[in-house]
PDB file of C-alpha atoms in Angstrom:
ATOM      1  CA  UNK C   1      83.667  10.063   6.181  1.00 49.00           C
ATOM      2  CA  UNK C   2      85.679  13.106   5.085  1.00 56.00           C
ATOM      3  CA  UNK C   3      83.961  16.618   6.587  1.00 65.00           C
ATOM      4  CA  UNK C   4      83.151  19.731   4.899  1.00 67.00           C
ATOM      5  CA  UNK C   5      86.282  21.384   4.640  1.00 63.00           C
ATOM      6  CA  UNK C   6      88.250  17.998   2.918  1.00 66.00           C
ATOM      7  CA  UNK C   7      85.157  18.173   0.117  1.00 63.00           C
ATOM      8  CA  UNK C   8      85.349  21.814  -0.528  1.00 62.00           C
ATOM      9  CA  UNK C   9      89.085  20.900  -1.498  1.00 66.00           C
ATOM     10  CA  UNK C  10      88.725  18.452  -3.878  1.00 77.00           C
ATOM     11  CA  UNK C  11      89.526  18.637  -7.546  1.00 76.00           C
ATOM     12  CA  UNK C  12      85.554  18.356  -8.675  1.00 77.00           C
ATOM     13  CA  UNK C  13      84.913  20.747  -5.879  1.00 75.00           C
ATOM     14  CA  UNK C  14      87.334  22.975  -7.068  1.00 76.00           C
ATOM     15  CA  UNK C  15      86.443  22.808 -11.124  1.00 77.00           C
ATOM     16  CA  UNK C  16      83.000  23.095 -10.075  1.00 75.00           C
ATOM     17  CA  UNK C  17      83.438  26.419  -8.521  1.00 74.00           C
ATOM     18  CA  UNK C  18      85.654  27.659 -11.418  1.00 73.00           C
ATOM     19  CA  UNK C  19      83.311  27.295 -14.220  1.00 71.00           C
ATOM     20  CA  UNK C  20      80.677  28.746 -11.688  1.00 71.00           C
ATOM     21  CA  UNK C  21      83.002  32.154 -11.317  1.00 67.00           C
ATOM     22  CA  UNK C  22      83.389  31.960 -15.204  1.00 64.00           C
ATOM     23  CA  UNK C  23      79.007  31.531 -15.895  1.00 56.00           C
ATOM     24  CA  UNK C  24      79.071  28.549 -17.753  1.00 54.00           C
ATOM     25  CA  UNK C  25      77.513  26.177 -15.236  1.00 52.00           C
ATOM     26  CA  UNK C  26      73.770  27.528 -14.932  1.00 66.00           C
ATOM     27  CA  UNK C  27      72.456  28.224 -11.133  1.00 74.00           C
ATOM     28  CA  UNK C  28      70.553  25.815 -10.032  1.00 82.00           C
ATOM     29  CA  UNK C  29      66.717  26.548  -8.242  1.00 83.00           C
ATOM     30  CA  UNK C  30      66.891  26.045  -4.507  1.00 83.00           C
ATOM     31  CA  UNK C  31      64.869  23.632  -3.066  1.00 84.00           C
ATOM     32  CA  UNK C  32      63.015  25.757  -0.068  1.00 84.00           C
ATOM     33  CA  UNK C  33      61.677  29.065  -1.487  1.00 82.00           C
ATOM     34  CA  UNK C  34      63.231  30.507   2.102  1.00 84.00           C
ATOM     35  CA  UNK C  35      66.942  30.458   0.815  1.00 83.00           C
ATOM     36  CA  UNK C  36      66.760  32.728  -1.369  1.00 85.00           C
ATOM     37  CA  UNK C  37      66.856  36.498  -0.039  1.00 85.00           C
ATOM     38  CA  UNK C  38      66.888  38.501  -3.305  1.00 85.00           C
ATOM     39  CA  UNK C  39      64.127  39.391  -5.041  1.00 87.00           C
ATOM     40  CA  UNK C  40      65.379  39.392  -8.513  1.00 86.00           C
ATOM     41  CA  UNK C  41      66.440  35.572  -8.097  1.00 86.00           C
ATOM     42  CA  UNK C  42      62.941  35.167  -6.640  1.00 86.00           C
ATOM     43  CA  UNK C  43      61.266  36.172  -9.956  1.00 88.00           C
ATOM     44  CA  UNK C  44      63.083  34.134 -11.942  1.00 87.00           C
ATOM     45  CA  UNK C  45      62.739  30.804 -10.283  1.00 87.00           C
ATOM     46  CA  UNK C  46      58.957  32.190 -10.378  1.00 88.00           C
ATOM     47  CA  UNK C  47      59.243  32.451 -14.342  1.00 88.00           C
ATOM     48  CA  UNK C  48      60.760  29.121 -14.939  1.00 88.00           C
ATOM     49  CA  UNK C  49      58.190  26.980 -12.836  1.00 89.00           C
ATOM     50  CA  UNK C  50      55.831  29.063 -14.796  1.00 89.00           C
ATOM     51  CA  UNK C  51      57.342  27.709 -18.110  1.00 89.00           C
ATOM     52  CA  UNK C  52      57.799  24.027 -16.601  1.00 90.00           C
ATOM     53  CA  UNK C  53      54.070  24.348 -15.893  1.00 89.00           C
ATOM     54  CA  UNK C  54      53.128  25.192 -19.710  1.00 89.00           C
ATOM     55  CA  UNK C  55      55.251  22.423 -21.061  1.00 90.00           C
ATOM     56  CA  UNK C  56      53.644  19.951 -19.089  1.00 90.00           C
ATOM     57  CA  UNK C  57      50.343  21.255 -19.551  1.00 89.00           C
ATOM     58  CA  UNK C  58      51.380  21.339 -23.498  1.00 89.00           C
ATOM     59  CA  UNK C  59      52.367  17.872 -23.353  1.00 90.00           C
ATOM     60  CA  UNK C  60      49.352  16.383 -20.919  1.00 89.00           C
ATOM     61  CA  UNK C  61      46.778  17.311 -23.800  1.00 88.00           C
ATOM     62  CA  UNK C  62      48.016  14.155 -26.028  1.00 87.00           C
ATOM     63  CA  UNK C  63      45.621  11.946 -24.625  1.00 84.00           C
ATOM     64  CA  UNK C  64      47.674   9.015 -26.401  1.00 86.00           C
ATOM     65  CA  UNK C  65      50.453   9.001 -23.786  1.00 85.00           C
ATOM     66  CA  UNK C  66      48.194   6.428 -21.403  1.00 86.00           C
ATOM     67  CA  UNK C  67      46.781   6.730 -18.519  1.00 87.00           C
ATOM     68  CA  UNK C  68      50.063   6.269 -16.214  1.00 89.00           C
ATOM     69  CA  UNK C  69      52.173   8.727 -17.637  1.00 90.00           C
ATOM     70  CA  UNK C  70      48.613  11.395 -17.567  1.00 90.00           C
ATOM     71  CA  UNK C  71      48.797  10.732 -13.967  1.00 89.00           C
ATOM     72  CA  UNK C  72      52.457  11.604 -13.595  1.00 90.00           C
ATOM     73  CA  UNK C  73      52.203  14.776 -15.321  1.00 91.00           C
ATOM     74  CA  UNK C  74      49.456  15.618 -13.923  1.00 90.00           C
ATOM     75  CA  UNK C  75      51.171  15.193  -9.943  1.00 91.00           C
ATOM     76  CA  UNK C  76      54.111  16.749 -11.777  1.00 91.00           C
ATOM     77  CA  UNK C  77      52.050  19.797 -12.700  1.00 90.00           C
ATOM     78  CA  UNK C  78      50.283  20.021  -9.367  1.00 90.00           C
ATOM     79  CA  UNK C  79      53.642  19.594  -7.592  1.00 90.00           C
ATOM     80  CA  UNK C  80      55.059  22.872  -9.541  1.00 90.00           C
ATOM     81  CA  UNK C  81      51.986  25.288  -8.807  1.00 88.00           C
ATOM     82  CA  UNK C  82      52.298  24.093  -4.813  1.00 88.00           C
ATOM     83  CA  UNK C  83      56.113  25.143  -5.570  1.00 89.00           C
ATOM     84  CA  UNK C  84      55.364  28.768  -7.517  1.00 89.00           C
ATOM     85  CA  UNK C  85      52.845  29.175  -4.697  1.00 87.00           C
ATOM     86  CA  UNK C  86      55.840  29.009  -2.401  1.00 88.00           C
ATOM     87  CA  UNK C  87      57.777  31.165  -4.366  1.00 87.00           C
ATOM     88  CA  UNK C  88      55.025  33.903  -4.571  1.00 87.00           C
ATOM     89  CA  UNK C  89      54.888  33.741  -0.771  1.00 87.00           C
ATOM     90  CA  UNK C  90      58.932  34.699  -0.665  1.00 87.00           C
ATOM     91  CA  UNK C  91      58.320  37.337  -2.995  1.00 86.00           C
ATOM     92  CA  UNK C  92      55.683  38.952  -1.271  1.00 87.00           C
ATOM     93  CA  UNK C  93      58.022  38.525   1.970  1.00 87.00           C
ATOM     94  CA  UNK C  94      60.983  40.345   0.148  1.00 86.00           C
ATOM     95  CA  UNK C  95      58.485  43.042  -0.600  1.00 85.00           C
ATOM     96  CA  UNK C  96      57.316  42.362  -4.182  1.00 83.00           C
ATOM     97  CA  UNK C  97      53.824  41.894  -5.501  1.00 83.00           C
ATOM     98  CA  UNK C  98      51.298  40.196  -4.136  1.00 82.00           C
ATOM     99  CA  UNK C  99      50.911  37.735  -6.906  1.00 79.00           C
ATOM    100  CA  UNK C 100      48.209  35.607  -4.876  1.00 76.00           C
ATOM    101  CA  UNK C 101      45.770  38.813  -5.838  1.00 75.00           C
ATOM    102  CA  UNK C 102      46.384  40.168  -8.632  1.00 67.00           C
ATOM    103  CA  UNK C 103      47.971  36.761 -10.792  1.00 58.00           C
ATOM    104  CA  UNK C 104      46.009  35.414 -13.377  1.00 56.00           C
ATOM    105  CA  UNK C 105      43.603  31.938 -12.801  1.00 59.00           C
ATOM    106  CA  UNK C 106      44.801  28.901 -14.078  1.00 58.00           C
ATOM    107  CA  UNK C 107      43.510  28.356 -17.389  1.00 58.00           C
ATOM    108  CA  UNK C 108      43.720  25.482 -19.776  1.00 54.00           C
ATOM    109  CA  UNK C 109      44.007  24.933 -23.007  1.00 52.00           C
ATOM    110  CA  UNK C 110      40.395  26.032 -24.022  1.00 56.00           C
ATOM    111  CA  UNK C 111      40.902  29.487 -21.961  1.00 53.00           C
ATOM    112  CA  UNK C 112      38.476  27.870 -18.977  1.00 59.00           C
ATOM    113  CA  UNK C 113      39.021  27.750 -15.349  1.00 56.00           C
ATOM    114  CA  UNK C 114      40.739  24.325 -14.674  1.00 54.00           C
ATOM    115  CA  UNK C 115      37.935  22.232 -12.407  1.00 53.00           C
ATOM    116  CA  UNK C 116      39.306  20.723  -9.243  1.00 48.00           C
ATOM    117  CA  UNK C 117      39.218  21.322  -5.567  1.00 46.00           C
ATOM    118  CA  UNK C 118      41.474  23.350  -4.064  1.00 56.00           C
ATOM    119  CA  UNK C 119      44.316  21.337  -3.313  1.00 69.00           C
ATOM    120  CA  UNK C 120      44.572  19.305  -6.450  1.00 81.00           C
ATOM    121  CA  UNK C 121      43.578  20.213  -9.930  1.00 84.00           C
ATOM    122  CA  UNK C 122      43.333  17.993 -13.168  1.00 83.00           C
ATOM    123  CA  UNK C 123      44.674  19.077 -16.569  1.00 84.00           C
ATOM    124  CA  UNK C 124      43.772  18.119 -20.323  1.00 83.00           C
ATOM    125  CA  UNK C 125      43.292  14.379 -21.073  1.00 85.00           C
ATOM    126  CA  UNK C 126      43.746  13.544 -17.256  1.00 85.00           C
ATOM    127  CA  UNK C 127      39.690  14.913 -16.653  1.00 83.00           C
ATOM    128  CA  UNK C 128      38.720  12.089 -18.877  1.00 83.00           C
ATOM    129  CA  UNK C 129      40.193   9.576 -16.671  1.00 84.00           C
ATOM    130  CA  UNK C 130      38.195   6.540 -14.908  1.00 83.00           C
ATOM    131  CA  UNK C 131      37.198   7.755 -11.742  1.00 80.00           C
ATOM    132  CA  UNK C 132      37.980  11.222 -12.889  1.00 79.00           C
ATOM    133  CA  UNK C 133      34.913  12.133 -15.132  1.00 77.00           C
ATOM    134  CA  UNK C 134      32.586  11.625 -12.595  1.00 74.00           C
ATOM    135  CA  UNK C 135      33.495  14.602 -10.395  1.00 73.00           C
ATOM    136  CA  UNK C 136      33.077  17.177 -12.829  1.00 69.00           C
ATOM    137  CA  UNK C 137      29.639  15.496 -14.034  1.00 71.00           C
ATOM    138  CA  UNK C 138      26.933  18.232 -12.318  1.00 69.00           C
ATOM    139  CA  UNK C 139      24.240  16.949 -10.552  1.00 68.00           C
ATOM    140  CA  UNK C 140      20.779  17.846 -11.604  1.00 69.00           C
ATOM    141  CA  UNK C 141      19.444  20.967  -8.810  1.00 72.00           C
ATOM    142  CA  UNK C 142      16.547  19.195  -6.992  1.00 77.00           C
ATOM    143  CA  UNK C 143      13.478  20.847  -7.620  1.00 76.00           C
ATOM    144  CA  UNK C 144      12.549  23.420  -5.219  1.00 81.00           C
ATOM    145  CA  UNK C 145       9.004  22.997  -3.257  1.00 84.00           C
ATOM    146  CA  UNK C 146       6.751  25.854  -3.008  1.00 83.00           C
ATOM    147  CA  UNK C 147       5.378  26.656   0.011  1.00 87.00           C
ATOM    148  CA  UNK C 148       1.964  26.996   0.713  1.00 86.00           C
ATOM    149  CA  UNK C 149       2.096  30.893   0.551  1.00 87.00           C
ATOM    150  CA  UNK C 150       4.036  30.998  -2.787  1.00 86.00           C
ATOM    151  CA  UNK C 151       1.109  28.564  -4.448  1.00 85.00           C
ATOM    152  CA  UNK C 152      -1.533  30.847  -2.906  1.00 86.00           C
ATOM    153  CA  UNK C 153      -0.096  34.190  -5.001  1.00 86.00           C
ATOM    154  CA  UNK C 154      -0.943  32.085  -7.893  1.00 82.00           C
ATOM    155  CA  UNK C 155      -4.676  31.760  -6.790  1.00 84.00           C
ATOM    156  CA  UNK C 156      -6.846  34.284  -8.620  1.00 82.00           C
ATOM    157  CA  UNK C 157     -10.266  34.151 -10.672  1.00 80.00           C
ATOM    158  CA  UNK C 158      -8.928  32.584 -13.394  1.00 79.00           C
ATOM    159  CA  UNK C 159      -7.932  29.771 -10.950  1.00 81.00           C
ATOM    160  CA  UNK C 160     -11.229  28.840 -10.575  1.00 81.00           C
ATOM    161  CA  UNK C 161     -12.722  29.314 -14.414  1.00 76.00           C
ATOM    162  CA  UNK C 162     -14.533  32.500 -14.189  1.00 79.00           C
ATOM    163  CA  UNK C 163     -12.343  34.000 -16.879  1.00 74.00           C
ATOM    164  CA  UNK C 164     -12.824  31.069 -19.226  1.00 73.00           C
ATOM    165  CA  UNK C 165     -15.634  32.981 -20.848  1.00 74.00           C
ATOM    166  CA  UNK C 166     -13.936  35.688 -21.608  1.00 75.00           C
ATOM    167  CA  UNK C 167     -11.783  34.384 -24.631  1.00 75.00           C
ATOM    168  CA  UNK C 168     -15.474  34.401 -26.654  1.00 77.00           C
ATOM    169  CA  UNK C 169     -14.056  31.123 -28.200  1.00 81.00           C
ATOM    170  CA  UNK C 170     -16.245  28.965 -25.175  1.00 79.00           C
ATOM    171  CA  UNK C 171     -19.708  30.395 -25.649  1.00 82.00           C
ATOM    172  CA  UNK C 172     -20.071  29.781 -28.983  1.00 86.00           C
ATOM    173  CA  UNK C 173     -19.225  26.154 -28.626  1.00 87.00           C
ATOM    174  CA  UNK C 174     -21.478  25.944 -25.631  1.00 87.00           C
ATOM    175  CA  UNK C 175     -24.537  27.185 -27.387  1.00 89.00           C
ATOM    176  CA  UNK C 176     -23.810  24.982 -30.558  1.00 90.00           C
ATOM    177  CA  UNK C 177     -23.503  21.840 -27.946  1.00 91.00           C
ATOM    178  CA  UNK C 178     -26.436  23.019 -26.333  1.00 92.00           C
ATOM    179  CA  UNK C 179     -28.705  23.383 -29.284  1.00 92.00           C
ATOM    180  CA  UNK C 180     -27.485  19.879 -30.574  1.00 92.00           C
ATOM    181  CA  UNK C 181     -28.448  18.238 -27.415  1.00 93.00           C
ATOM    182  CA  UNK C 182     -31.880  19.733 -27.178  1.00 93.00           C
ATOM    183  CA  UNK C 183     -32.740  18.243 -31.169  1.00 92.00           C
ATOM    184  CA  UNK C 184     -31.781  15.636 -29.792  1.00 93.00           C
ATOM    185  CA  UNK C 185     -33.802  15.195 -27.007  1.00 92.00           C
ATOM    186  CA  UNK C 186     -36.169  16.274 -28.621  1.00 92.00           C
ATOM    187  CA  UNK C 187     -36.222  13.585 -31.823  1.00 91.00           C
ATOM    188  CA  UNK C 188     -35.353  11.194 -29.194  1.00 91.00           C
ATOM    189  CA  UNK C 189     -38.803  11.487 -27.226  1.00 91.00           C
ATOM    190  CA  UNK C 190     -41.016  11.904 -30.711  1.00 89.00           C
ATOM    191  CA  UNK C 191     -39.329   8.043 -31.360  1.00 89.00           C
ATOM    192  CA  UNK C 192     -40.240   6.951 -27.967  1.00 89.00           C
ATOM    193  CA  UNK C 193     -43.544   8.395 -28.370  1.00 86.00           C
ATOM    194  CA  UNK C 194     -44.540   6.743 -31.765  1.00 87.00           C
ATOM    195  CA  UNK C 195     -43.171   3.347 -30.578  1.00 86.00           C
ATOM    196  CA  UNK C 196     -44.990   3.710 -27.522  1.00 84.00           C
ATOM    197  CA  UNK C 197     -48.270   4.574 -29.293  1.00 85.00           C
ATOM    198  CA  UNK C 198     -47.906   1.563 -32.229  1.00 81.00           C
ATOM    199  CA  UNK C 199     -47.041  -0.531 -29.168  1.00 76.00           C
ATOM    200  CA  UNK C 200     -50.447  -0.147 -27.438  1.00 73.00           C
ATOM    201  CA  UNK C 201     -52.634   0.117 -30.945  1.00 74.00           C
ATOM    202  CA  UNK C 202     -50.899  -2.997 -31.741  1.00 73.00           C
ATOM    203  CA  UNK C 203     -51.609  -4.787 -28.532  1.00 72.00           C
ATOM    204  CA  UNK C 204     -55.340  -3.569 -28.348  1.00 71.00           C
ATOM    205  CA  UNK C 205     -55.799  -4.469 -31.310  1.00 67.00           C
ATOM    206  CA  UNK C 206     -54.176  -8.236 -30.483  1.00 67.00           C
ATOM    207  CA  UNK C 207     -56.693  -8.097 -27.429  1.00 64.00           C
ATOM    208  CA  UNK C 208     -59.713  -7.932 -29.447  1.00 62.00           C
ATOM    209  CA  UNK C 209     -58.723 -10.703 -31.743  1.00 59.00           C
ATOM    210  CA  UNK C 210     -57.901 -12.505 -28.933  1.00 54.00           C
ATOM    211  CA  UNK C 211     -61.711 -12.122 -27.560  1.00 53.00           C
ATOM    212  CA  UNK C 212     -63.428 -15.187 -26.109  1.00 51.00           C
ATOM    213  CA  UNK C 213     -66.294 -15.763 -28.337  1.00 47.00           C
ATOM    214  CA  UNK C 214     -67.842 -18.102 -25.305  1.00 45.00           C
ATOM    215  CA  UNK C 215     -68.304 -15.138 -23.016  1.00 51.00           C
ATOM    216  CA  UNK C 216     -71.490 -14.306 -21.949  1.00 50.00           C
ATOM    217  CA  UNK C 217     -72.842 -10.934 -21.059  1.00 50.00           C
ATOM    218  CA  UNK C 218     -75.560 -10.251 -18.969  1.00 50.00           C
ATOM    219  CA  UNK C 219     -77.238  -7.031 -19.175  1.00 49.00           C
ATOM    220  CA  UNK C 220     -78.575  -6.954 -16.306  1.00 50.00           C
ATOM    221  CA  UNK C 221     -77.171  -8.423 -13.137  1.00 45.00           C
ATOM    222  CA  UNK C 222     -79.694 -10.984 -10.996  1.00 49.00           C
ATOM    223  CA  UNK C 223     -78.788  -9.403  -7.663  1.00 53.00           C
ATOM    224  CA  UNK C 224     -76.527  -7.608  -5.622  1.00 52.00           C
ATOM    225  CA  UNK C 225     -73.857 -10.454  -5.633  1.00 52.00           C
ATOM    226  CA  UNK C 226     -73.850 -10.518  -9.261  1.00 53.00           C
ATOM    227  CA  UNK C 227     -73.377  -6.916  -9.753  1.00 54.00           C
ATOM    228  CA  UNK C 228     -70.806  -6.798  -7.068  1.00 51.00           C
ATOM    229  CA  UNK C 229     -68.914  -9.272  -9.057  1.00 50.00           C
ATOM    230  CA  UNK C 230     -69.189  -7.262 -12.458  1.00 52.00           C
ATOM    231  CA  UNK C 231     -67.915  -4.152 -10.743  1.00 51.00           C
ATOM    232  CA  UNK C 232     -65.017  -6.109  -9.440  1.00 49.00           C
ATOM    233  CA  UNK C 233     -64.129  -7.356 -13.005  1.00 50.00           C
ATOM    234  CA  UNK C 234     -64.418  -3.770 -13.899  1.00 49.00           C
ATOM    235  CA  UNK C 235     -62.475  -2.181 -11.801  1.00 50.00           C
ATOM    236  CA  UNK C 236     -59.887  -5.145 -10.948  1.00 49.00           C
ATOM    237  CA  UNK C 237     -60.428  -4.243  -7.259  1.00 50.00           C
ATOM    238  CA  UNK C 238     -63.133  -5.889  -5.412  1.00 54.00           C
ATOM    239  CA  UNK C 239     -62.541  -9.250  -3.883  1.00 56.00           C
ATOM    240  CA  UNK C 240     -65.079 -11.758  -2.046  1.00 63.00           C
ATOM    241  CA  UNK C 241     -64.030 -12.234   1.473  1.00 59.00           C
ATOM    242  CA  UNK C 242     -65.049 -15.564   3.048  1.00 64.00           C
ATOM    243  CA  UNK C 243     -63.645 -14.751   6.402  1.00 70.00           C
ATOM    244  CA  UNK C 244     -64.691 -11.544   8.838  1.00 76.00           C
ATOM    245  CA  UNK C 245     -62.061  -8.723   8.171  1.00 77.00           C
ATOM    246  CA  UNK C 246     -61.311  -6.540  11.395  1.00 80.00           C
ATOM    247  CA  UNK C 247     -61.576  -3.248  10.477  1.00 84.00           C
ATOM    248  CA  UNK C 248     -58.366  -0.280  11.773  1.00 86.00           C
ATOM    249  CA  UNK C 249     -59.826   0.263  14.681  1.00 88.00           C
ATOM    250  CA  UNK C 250     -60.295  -3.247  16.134  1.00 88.00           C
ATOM    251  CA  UNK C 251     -57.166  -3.958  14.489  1.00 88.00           C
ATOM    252  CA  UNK C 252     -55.689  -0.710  16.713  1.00 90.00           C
ATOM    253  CA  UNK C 253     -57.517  -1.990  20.057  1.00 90.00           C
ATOM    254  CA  UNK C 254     -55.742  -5.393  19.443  1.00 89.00           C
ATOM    255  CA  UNK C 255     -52.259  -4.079  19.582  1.00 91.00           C
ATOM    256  CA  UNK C 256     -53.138  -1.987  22.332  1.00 91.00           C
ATOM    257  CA  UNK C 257     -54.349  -4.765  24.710  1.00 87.00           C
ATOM    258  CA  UNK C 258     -51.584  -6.322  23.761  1.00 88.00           C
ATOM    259  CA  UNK C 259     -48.846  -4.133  24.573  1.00 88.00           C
ATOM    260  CA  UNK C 260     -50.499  -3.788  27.821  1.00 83.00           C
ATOM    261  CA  UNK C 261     -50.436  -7.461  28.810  1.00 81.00           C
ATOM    262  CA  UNK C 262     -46.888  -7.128  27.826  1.00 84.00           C
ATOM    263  CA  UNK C 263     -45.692  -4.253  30.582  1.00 81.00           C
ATOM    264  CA  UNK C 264     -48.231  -6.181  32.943  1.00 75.00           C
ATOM    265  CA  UNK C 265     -45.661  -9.118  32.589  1.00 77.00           C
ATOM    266  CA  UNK C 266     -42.939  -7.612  32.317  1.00 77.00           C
ATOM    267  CA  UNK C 267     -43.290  -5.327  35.779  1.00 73.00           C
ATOM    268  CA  UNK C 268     -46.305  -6.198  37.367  1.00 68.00           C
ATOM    269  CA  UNK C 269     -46.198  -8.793  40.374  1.00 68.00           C
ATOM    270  CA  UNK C 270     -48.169 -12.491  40.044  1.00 72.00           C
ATOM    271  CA  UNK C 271     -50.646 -11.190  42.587  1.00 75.00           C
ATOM    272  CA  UNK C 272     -51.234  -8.371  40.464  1.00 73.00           C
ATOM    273  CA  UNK C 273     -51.438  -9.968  37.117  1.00 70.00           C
ATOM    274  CA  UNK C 274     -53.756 -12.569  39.117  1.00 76.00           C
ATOM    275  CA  UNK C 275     -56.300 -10.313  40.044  1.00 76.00           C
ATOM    276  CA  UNK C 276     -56.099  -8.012  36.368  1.00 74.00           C
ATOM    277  CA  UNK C 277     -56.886 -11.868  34.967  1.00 77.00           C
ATOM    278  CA  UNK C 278     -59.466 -12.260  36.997  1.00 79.00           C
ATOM    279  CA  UNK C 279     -60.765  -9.104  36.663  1.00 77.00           C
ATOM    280  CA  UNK C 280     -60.731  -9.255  33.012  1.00 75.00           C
ATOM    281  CA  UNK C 281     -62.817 -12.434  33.143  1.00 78.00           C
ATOM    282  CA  UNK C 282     -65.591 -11.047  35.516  1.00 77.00           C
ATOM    283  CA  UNK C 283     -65.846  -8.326  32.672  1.00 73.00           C
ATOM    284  CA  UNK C 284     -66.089 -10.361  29.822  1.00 69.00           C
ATOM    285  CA  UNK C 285     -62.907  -9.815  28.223  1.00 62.00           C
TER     286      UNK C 285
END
């Protein structure tokens, strides 16, 4: 391979750097932002990525151009603001502005910010992408939970319906209900009242048609039997017992002997319970 120096001396070398001396070849941007040490030069390779960026961003709205060639402009933009970032740096190092501070956001086409994260940002038909849409889509905010304290400030009378009076639209309403319900009641209970009324008339009076006509009626009863009988009928009460009835008391004395034999069985010894037997028979018991 020929070096350097044999190169540098060849014809295309050599016409290369003539038209160079003359201006008619244009200068061509350096590749690292680091090789160039003059700050004019700095500021223009600034300005022309600038202008590269606002072509492509022209030419990136046309969302006709399909999705491929979206996505190349869209690295190809991305790719020239990492670069003018670069360049700002060098400027800043040669001791111009700081154009990280004071330099304007990146806007698009509509004058908004352009969304993306900080490393890679998406421009004019290339947000409407599959797969791109979805980031920019904002989740609903989850509903915040209020504590217990923050529901408490909202816990006052009215809370708990002793202002609901004070509109003077519920009293009126009230009172109206109130009176409605009493007429009623009140028409209600006079219905009962005659149905109940025509109900008995109406059965008493079925009662008295209904009147054995084989009954017979003694005036006055043959003896004490006889009367005891009548009263009975009368009353509905009295009954004729053909077995003796204990009265309470016997009926008391009962459950008390018996309750006794029980604890006798249940603690006392045989020997014992022998001679309370036997002691109950001497008596009578």
């Amino acid at each position: 391979m020929a070096r350097n120096a044999e190169k540098a001396m060849t014809a295309l070398a050599r016409f290369r750097q003539a038209q160079l001396e003359e201006g008619k070849v244009k200068e061509r941007r350096p590749f690292l932002a680091s090789e160039c040490s003059e700050l004019p030069k700095a500021e223009k390779w600034r300005r022309q990525i600038i202008s590269e960026i606002s072509k492509k961003v022209a030419q990136i709205q046309n969302a006709g151009l399909g999705e491929f060639r979206i996505r190349d402009l869209n690295d190809e933009i991305n790719k020239l603001l990492r670069e003018k970032g670069h360049w700002e740096v060098r400027i800043k190092e040669l001791g111009g502005p700081d154009y990280a501070r004071v330099g304007p956001r990146m806007l698009d086409h509509e004058g908004k910010e352009v969304p993306g994260n900080r490393g890679y940002k998406y421009f004019g038909a290339a947000r409407d992408l599959p797969g791109v849409r979805e980031l920019f889509e904002k989740e609903p905010a989850p509903a915040l939970r209020k504590t217990r304290a923050e529901l408490m400030k909202d816990v006052d009378a009215e809370y708990y319906g002793y202002r609901d009076e004070d509109d003077g639209v519920l009293l009126p309403l009230e009172m109206q209900h109130e009176k409605q319900a009493v007429l009623e009641a009140v028409q209600r209970w006079r219905t009962d009242r005659e149905s109940r009324l025509s109900g008995d008339k109406q059965q008493q009076d079925e009662e008295e048609e209904e009147e054995s006509i084989y009954t017979i009626h003694n005036e006055e009863p043959e003896d004490d039997e006889s009367r005891e009988e009548q009263e009975g009928e009368e009353g509905g009460v009295s009954f004729i017992a053909h077995v003796p009835v204990p009265s309470q008391r016997e009926v008391e004395e009962a459950l008390v002997r018996r309750k006794k034999m029980e604890l006798l069985q249940r603690y006392a010894s045989e020997t014992l319970q022998a001679q309370s037997q036997e002691a109950r028979t001497l008596l009578g018991l």
